PDB file of C-alpha atoms (C1' of nucleotides) in Angstrom:
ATOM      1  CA  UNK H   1     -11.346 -10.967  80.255  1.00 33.00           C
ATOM      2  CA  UNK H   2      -8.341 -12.780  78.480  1.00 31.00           C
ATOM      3  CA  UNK H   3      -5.705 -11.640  77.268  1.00 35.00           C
ATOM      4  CA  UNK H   4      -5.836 -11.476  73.062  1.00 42.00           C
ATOM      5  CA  UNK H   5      -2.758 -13.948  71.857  1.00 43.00           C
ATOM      6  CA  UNK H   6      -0.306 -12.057  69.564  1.00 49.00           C
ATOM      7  CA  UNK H   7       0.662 -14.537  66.980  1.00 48.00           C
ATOM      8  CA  UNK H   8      -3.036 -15.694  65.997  1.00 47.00           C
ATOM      9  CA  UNK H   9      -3.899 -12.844  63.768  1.00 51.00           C
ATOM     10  CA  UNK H  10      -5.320 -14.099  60.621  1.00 57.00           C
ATOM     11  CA  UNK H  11      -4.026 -12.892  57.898  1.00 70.00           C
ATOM     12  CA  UNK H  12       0.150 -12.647  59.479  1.00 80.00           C
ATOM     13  CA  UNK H  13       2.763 -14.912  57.501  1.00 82.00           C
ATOM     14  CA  UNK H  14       4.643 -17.951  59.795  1.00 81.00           C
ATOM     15  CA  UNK H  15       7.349 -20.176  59.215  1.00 83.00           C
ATOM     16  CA  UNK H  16      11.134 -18.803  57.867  1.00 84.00           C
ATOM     17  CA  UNK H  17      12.201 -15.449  57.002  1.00 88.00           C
ATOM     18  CA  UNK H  18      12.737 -14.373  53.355  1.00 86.00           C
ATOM     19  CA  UNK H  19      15.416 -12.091  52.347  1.00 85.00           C
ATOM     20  CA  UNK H  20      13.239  -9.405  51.514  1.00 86.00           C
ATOM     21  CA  UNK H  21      11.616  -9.424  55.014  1.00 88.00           C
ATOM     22  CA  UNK H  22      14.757  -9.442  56.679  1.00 87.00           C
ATOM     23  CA  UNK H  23      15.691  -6.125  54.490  1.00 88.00           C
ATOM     24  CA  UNK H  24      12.485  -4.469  55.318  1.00 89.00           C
ATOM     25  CA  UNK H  25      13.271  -5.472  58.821  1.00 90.00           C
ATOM     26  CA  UNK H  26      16.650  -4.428  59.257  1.00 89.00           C
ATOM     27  CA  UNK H  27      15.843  -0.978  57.317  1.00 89.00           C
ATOM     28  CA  UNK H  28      13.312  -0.025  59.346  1.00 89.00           C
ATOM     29  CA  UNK H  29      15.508  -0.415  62.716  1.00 89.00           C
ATOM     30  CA  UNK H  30      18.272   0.910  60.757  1.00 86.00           C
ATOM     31  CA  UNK H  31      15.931   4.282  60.359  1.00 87.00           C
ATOM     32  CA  UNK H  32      13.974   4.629  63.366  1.00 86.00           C
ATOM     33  CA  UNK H  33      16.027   2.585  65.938  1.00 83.00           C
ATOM     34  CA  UNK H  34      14.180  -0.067  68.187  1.00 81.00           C
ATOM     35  CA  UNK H  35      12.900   1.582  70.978  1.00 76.00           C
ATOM     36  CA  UNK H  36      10.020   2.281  68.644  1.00 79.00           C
ATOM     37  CA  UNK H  37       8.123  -0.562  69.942  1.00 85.00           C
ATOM     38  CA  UNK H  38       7.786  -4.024  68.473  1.00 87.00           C
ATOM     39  CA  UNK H  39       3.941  -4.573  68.433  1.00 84.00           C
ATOM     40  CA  UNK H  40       3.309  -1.639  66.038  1.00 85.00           C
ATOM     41  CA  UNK H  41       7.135  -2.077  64.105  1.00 87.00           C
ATOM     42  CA  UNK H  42       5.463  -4.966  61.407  1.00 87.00           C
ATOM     43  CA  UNK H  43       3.097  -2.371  60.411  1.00 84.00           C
ATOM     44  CA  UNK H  44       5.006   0.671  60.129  1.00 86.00           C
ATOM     45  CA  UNK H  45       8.015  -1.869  58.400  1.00 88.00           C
ATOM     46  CA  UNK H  46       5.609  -3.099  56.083  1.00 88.00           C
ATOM     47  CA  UNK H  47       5.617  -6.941  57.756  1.00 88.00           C
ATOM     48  CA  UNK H  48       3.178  -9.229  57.641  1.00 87.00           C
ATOM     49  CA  UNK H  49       4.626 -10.075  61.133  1.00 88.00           C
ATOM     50  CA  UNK H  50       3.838 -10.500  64.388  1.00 87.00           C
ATOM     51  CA  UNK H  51       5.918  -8.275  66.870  1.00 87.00           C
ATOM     52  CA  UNK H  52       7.147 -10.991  68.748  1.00 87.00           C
ATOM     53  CA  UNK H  53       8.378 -12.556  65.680  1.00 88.00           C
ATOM     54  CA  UNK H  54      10.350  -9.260  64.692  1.00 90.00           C
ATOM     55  CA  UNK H  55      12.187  -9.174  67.596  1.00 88.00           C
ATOM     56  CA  UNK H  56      13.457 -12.187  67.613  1.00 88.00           C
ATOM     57  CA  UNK H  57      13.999 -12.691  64.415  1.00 89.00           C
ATOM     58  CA  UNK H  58      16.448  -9.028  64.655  1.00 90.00           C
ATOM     59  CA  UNK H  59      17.382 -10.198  68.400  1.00 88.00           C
ATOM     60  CA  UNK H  60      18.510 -13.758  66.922  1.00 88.00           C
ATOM     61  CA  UNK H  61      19.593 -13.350  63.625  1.00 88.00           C
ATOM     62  CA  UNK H  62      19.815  -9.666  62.347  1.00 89.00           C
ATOM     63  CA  UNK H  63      21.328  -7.497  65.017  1.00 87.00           C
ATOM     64  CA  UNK H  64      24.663  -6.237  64.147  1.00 87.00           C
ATOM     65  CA  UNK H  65      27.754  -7.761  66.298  1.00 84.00           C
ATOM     66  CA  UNK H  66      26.202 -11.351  66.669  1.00 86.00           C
ATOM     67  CA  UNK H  67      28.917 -14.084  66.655  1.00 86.00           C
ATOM     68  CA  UNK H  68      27.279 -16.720  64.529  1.00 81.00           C
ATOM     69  CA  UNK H  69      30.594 -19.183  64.513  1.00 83.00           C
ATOM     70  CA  UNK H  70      30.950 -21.712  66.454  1.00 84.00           C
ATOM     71  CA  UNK H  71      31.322 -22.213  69.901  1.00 86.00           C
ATOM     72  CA  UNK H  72      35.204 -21.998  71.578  1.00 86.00           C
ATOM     73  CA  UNK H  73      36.251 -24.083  74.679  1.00 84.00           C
ATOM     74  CA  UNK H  74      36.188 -20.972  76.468  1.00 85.00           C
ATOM     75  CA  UNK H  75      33.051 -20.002  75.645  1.00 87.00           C
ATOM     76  CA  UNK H  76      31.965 -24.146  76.825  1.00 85.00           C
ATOM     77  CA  UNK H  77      33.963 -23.637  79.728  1.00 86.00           C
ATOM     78  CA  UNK H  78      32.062 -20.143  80.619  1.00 87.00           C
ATOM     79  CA  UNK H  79      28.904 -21.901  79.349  1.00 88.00           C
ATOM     80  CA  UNK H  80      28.884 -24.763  81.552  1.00 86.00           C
ATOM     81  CA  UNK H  81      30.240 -22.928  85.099  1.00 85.00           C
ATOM     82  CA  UNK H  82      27.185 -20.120  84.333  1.00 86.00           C
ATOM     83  CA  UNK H  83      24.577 -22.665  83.752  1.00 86.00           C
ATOM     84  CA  UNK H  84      26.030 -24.605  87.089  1.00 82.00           C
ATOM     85  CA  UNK H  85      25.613 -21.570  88.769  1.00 81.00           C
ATOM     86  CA  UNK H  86      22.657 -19.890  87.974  1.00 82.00           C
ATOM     87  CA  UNK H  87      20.564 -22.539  85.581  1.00 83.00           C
ATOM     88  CA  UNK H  88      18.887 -22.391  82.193  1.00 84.00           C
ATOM     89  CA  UNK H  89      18.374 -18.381  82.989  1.00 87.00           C
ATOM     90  CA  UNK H  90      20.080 -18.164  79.222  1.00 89.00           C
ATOM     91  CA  UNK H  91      19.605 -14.354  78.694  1.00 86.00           C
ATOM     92  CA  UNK H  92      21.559 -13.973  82.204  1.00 86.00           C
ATOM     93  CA  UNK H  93      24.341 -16.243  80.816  1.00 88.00           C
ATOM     94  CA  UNK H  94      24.187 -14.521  77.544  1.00 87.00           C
ATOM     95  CA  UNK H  95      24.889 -11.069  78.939  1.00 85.00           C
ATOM     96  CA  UNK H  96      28.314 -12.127  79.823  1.00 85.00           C
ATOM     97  CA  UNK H  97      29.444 -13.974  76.450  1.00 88.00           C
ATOM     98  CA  UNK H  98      29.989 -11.456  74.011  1.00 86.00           C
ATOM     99  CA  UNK H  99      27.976 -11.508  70.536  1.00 87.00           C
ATOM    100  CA  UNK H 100      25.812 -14.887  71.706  1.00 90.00           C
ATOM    101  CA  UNK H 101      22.032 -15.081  71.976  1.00 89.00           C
ATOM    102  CA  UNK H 102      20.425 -16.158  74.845  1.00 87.00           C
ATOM    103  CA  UNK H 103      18.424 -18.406  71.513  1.00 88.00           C
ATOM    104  CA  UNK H 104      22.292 -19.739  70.329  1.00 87.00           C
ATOM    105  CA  UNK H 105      23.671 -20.446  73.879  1.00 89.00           C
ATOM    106  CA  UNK H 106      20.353 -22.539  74.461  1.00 88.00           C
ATOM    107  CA  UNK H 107      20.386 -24.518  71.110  1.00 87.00           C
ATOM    108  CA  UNK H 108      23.917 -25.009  71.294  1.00 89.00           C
ATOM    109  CA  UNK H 109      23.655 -26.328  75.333  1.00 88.00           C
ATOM    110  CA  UNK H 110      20.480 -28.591  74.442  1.00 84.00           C
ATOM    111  CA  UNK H 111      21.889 -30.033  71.166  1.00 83.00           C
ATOM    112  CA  UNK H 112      25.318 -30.265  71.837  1.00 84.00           C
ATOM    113  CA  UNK H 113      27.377 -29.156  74.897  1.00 85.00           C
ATOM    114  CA  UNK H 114      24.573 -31.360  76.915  1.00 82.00           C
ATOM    115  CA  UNK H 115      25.200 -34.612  75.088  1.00 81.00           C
ATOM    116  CA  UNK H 116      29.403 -34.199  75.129  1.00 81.00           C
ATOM    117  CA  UNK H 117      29.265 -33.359  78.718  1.00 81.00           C
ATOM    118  CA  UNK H 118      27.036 -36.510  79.453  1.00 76.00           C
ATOM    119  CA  UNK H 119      29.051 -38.656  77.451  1.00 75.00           C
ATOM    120  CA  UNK H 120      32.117 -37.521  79.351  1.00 73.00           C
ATOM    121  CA  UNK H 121      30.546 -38.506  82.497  1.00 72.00           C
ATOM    122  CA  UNK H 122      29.829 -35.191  83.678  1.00 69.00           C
ATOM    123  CA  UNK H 123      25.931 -34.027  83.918  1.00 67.00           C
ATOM    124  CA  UNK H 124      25.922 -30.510  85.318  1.00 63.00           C
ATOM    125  CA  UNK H 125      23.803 -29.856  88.457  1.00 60.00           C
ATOM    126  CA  UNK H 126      20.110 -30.068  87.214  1.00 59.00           C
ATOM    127  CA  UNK H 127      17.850 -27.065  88.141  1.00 59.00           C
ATOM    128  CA  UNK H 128      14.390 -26.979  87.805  1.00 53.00           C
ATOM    129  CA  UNK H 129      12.597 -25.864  85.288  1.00 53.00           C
ATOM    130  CA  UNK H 130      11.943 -21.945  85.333  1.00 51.00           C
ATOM    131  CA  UNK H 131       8.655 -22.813  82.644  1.00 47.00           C
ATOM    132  CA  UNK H 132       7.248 -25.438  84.635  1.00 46.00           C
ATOM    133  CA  UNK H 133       7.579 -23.381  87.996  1.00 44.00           C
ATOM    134  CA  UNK H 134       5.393 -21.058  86.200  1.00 44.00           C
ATOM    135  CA  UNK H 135       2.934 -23.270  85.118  1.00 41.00           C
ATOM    136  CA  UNK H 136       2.139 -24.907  88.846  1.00 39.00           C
ATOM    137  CA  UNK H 137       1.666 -21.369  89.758  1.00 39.00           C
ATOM    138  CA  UNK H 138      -1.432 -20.939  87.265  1.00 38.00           C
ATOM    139  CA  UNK H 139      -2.609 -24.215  87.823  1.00 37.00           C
ATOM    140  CA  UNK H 140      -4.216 -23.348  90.718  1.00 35.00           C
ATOM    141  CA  UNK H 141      -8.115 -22.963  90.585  1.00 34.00           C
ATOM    142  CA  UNK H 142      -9.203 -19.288  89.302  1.00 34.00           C
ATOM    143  CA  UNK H 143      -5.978 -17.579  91.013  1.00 35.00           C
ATOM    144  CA  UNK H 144      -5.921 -14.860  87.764  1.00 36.00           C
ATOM    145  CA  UNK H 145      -7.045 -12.298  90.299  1.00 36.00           C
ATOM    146  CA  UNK H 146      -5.527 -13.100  93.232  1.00 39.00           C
ATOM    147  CA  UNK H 147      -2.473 -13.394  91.206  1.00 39.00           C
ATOM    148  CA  UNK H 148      -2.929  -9.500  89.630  1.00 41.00           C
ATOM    149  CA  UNK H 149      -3.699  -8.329  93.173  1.00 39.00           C
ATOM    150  CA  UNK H 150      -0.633 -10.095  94.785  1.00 42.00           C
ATOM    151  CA  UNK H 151       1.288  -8.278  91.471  1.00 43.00           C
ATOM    152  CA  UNK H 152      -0.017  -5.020  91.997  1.00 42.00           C
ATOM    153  CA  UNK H 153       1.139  -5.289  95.504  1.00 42.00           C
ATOM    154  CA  UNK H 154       4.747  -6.090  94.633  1.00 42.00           C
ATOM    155  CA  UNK H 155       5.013  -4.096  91.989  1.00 42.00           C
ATOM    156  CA  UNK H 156       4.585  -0.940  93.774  1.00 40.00           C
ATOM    157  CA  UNK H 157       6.892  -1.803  96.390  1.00 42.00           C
ATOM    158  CA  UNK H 158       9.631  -2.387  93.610  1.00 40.00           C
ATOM    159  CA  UNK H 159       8.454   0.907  92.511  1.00 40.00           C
ATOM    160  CA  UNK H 160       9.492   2.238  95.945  1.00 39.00           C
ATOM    161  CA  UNK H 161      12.556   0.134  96.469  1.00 40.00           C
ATOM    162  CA  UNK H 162      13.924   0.233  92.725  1.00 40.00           C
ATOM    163  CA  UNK H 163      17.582   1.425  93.744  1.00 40.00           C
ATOM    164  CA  UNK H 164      17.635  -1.540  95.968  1.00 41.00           C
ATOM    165  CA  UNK H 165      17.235  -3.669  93.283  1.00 41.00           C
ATOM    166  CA  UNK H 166      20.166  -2.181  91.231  1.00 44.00           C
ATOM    167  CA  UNK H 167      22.220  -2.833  94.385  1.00 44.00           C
ATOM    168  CA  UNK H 168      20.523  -6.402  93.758  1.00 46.00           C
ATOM    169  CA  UNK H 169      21.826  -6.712  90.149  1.00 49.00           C
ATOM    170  CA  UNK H 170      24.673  -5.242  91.342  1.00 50.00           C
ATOM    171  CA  UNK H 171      25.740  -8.491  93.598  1.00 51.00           C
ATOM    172  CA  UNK H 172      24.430 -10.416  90.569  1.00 54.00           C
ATOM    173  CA  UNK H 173      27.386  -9.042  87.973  1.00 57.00           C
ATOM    174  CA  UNK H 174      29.707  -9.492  91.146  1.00 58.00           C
ATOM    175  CA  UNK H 175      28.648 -13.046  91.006  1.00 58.00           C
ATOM    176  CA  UNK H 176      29.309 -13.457  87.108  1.00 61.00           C
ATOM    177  CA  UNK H 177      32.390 -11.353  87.003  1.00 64.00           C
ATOM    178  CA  UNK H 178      34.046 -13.459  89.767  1.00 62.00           C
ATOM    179  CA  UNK H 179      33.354 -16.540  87.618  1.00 58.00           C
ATOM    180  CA  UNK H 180      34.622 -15.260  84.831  1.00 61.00           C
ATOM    181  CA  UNK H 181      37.944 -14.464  86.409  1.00 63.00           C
ATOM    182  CA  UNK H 182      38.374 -18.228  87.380  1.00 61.00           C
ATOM    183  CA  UNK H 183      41.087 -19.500  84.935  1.00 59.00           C
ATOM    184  CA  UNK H 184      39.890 -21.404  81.658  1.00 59.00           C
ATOM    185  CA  UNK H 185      40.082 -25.508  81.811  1.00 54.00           C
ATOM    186  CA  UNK H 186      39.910 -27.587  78.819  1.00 49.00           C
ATOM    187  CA  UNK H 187      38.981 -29.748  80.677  1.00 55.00           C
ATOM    188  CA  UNK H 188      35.010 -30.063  81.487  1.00 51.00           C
ATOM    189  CA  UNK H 189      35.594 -32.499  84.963  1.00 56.00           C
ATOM    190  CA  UNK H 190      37.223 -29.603  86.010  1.00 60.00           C
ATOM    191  CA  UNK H 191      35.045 -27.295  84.399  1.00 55.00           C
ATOM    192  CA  UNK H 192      31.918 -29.024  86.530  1.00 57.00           C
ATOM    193  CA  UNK H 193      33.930 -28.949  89.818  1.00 62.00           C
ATOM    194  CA  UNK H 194      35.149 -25.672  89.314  1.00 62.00           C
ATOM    195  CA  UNK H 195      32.028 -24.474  88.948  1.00 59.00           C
ATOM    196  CA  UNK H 196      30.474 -25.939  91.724  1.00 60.00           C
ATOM    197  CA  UNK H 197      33.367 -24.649  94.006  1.00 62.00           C
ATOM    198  CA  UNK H 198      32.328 -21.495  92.436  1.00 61.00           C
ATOM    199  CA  UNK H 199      28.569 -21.894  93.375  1.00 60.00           C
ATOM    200  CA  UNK H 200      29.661 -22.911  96.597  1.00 60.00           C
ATOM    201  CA  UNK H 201      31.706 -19.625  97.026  1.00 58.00           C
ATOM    202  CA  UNK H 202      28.903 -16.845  95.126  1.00 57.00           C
ATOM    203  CA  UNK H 203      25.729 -18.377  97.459  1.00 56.00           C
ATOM    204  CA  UNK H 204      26.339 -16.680 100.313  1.00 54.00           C
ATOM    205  CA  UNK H 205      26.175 -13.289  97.859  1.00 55.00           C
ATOM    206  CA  UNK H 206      23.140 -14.478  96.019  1.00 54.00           C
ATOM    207  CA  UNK H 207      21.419 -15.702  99.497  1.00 51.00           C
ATOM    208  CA  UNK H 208      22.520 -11.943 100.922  1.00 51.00           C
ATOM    209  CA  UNK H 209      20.610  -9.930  97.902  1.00 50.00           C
ATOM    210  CA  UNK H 210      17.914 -12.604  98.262  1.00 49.00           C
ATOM    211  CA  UNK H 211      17.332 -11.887 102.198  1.00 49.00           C
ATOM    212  CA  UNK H 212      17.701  -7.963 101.632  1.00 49.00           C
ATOM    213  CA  UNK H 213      14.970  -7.603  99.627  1.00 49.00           C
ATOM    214  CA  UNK H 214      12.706 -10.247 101.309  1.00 47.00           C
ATOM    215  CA  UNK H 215      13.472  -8.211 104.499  1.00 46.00           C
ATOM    216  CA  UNK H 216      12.632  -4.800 102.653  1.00 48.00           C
ATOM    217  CA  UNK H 217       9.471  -6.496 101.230  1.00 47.00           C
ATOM    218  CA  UNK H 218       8.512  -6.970 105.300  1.00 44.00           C
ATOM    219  CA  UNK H 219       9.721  -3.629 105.960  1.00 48.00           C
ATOM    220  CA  UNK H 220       7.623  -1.724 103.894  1.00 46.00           C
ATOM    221  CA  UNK H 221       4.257  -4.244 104.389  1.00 45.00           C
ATOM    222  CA  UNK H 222       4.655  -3.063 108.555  1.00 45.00           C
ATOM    223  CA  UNK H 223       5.151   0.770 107.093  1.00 45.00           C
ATOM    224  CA  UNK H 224       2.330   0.079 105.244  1.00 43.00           C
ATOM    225  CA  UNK H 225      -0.157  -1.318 108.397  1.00 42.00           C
ATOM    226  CA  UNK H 226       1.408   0.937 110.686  1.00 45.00           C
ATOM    227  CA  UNK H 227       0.247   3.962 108.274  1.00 44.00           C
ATOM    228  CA  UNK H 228      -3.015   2.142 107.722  1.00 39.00           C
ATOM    229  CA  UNK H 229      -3.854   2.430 111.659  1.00 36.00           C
TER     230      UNK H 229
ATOM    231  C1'  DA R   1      18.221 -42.684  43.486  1.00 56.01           C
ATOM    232  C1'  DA R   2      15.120 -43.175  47.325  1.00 56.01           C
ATOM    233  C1'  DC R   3      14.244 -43.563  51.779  1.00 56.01           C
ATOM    234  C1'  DT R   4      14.910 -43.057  56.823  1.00 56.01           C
ATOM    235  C1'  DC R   5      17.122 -41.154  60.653  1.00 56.01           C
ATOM    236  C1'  DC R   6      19.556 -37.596  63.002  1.00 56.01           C
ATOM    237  C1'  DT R   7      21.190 -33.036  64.091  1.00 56.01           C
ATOM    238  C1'  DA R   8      21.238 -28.139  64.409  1.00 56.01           C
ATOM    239  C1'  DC R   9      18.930 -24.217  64.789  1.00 56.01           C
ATOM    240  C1'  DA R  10      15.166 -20.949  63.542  1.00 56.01           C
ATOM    241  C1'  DA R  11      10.839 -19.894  65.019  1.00 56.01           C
ATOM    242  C1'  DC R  12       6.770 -20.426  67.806  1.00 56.01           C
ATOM    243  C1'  DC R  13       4.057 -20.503  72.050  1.00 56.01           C
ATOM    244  C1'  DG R  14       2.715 -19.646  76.595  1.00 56.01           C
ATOM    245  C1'  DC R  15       3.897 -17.387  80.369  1.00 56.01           C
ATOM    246  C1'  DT R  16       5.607 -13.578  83.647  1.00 56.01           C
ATOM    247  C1'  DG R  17       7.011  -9.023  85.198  1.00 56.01           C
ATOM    248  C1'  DG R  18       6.666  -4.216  84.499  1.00 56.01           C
ATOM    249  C1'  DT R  19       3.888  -0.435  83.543  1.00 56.01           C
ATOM    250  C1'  DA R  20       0.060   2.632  82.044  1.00 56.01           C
ATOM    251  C1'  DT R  21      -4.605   3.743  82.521  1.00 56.01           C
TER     252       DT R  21
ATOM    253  C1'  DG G   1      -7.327  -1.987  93.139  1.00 56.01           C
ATOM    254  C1'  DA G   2      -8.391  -3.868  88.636  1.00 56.01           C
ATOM    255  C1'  DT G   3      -7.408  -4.406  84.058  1.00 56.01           C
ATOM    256  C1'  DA G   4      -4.964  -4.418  79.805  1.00 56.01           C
ATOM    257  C1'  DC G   5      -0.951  -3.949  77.136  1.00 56.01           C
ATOM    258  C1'  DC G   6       3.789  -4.809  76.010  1.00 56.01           C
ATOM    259  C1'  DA G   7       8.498  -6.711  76.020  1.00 56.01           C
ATOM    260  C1'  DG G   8      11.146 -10.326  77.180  1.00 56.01           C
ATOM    261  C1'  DC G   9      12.142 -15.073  78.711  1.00 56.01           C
ATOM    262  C1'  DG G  10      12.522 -20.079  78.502  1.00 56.01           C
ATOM    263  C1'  DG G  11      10.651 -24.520  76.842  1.00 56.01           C
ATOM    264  C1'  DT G  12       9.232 -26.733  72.860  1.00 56.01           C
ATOM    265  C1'  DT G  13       8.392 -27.671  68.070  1.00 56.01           C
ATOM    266  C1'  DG G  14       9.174 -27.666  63.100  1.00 56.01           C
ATOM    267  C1'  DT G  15      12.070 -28.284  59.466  1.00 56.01           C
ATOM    268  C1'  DA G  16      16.130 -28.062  56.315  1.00 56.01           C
ATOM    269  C1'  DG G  17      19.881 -30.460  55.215  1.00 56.01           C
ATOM    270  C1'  DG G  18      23.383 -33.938  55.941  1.00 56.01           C
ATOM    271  C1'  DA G  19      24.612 -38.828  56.933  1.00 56.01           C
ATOM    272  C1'  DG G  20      23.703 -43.539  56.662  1.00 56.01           C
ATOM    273  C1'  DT G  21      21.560 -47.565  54.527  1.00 56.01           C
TER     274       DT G  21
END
DNA sequence: AACTCCTACAACCGCTGGTAT
DNA sequence: GATACCAGCGGTTGTAGGAGT
């Protein structure tokens, strides 16, 4: 049984926002807050909006505090040593430049900071593709269940090892903070090969919080057979 | 003025992880 | 354990508007 797609409702309105639906939008999370749950929010608002479409349009566009100027050569700078460092994982780089969407920092990297670092000579490390990682995973032949099973499984071992991955997170900020603390350079050479240094320095941390919870994931499978004896 | 091309960015789509039942 | 739902993420697409011819 498939999943129902969110966005194919007859009857729900596509393409820009109007100023009336951003009011209705941004009153309704002005009343009720947004914890209030997206899917059923277009409803309640009065939208004729899918939920997905909500959020992102208030995530992206709406929310108060969102620095919709353009980009500084500090925030470059931090843009290009994160994405050296960790990727196109844009709502992790977002998280540590104030008032930027993960939406805006993407844009402005694919349509901009991409093209003037090429044309200075300096293409950042290329990573692959979190999307198309994904989609080799489903490729393979009728795995939907295998895949839920394997899920299951994991996800009540995070259940039981939750605080270990705040410790995880934990190492992650480390990792961001200390890159954050390395002094701004206008120029992006030295931006590159700064950040590589960088990555060279944070790995071991990153390959540390990736062991530790590939060794608790062992720990608790044995726990698990031993019990099952 | 009319057309084409290009750029920036808003919005969509498909997917995954987390969680409830 | 299986299934379904939901929120969030990242890649991609659509399109408005500006620049160039």
């Amino acid at each position: 049984m498939g999943r129902k797609p969110c966005c194919s409702k007859e009857g729900l309105k596509k393409g820009s926002w109007t100023k009336k639906e951003d009011l209705l939008l941004t009153e309704y999370i002005k009343d009720f807050g947004e914890g209030t749950g997206w899917r059923s929010l277009p409803k309640k608002a009065g939208l004729l909006r899918c939920g997905k479409s909500c959020r992102l349009r208030w995530v992206n566009y709406l929310k108060p505090g969102l620095n919709r100027g353009t980009f500084t050569p500090e925030e470059d700078d931090l843009i290009v040593r994160l994405y050296t460092l960790l990727g196109s994982r844009w709502s992790l780089i977002a998280r540590r430049i104030p008032g930027r969407t993960d939406n805006d920092i993407k844009n402005y990297w694919n349509t901009s900071l991409l093209k003037k670092l090429k044309a200075q000579g300096n293409e950042p490390w290329k990573h692959k593709s979190q999307a198309k990682k994904r989609r080799r995973k489903k490729e393979k032949p009728n795995v939907s269940s295998q895949i839920n099973r394997k899920n299951n499984d994991e996800n009540k071992m995070r259940r039981k090892k939750k605080d270990k991955i705040v410790e995880k997170h934990n190492i992650e900020d480390e990792v961001a903070t200390k890159i954050e603390e390395q002094p701004h350079t206008q120029d992006s050479t030295q931006a590159v090969l700064l950040a590589i240094k960088m990555a060279q320095v944070v790995q071991p941390l990153l390959v540390k919080s990736i062991l530790h919870l590939k060794i608790l994931k062992i720990k608790t499978k044995m726990k698990f057979l031993r019990n099952f004896k």
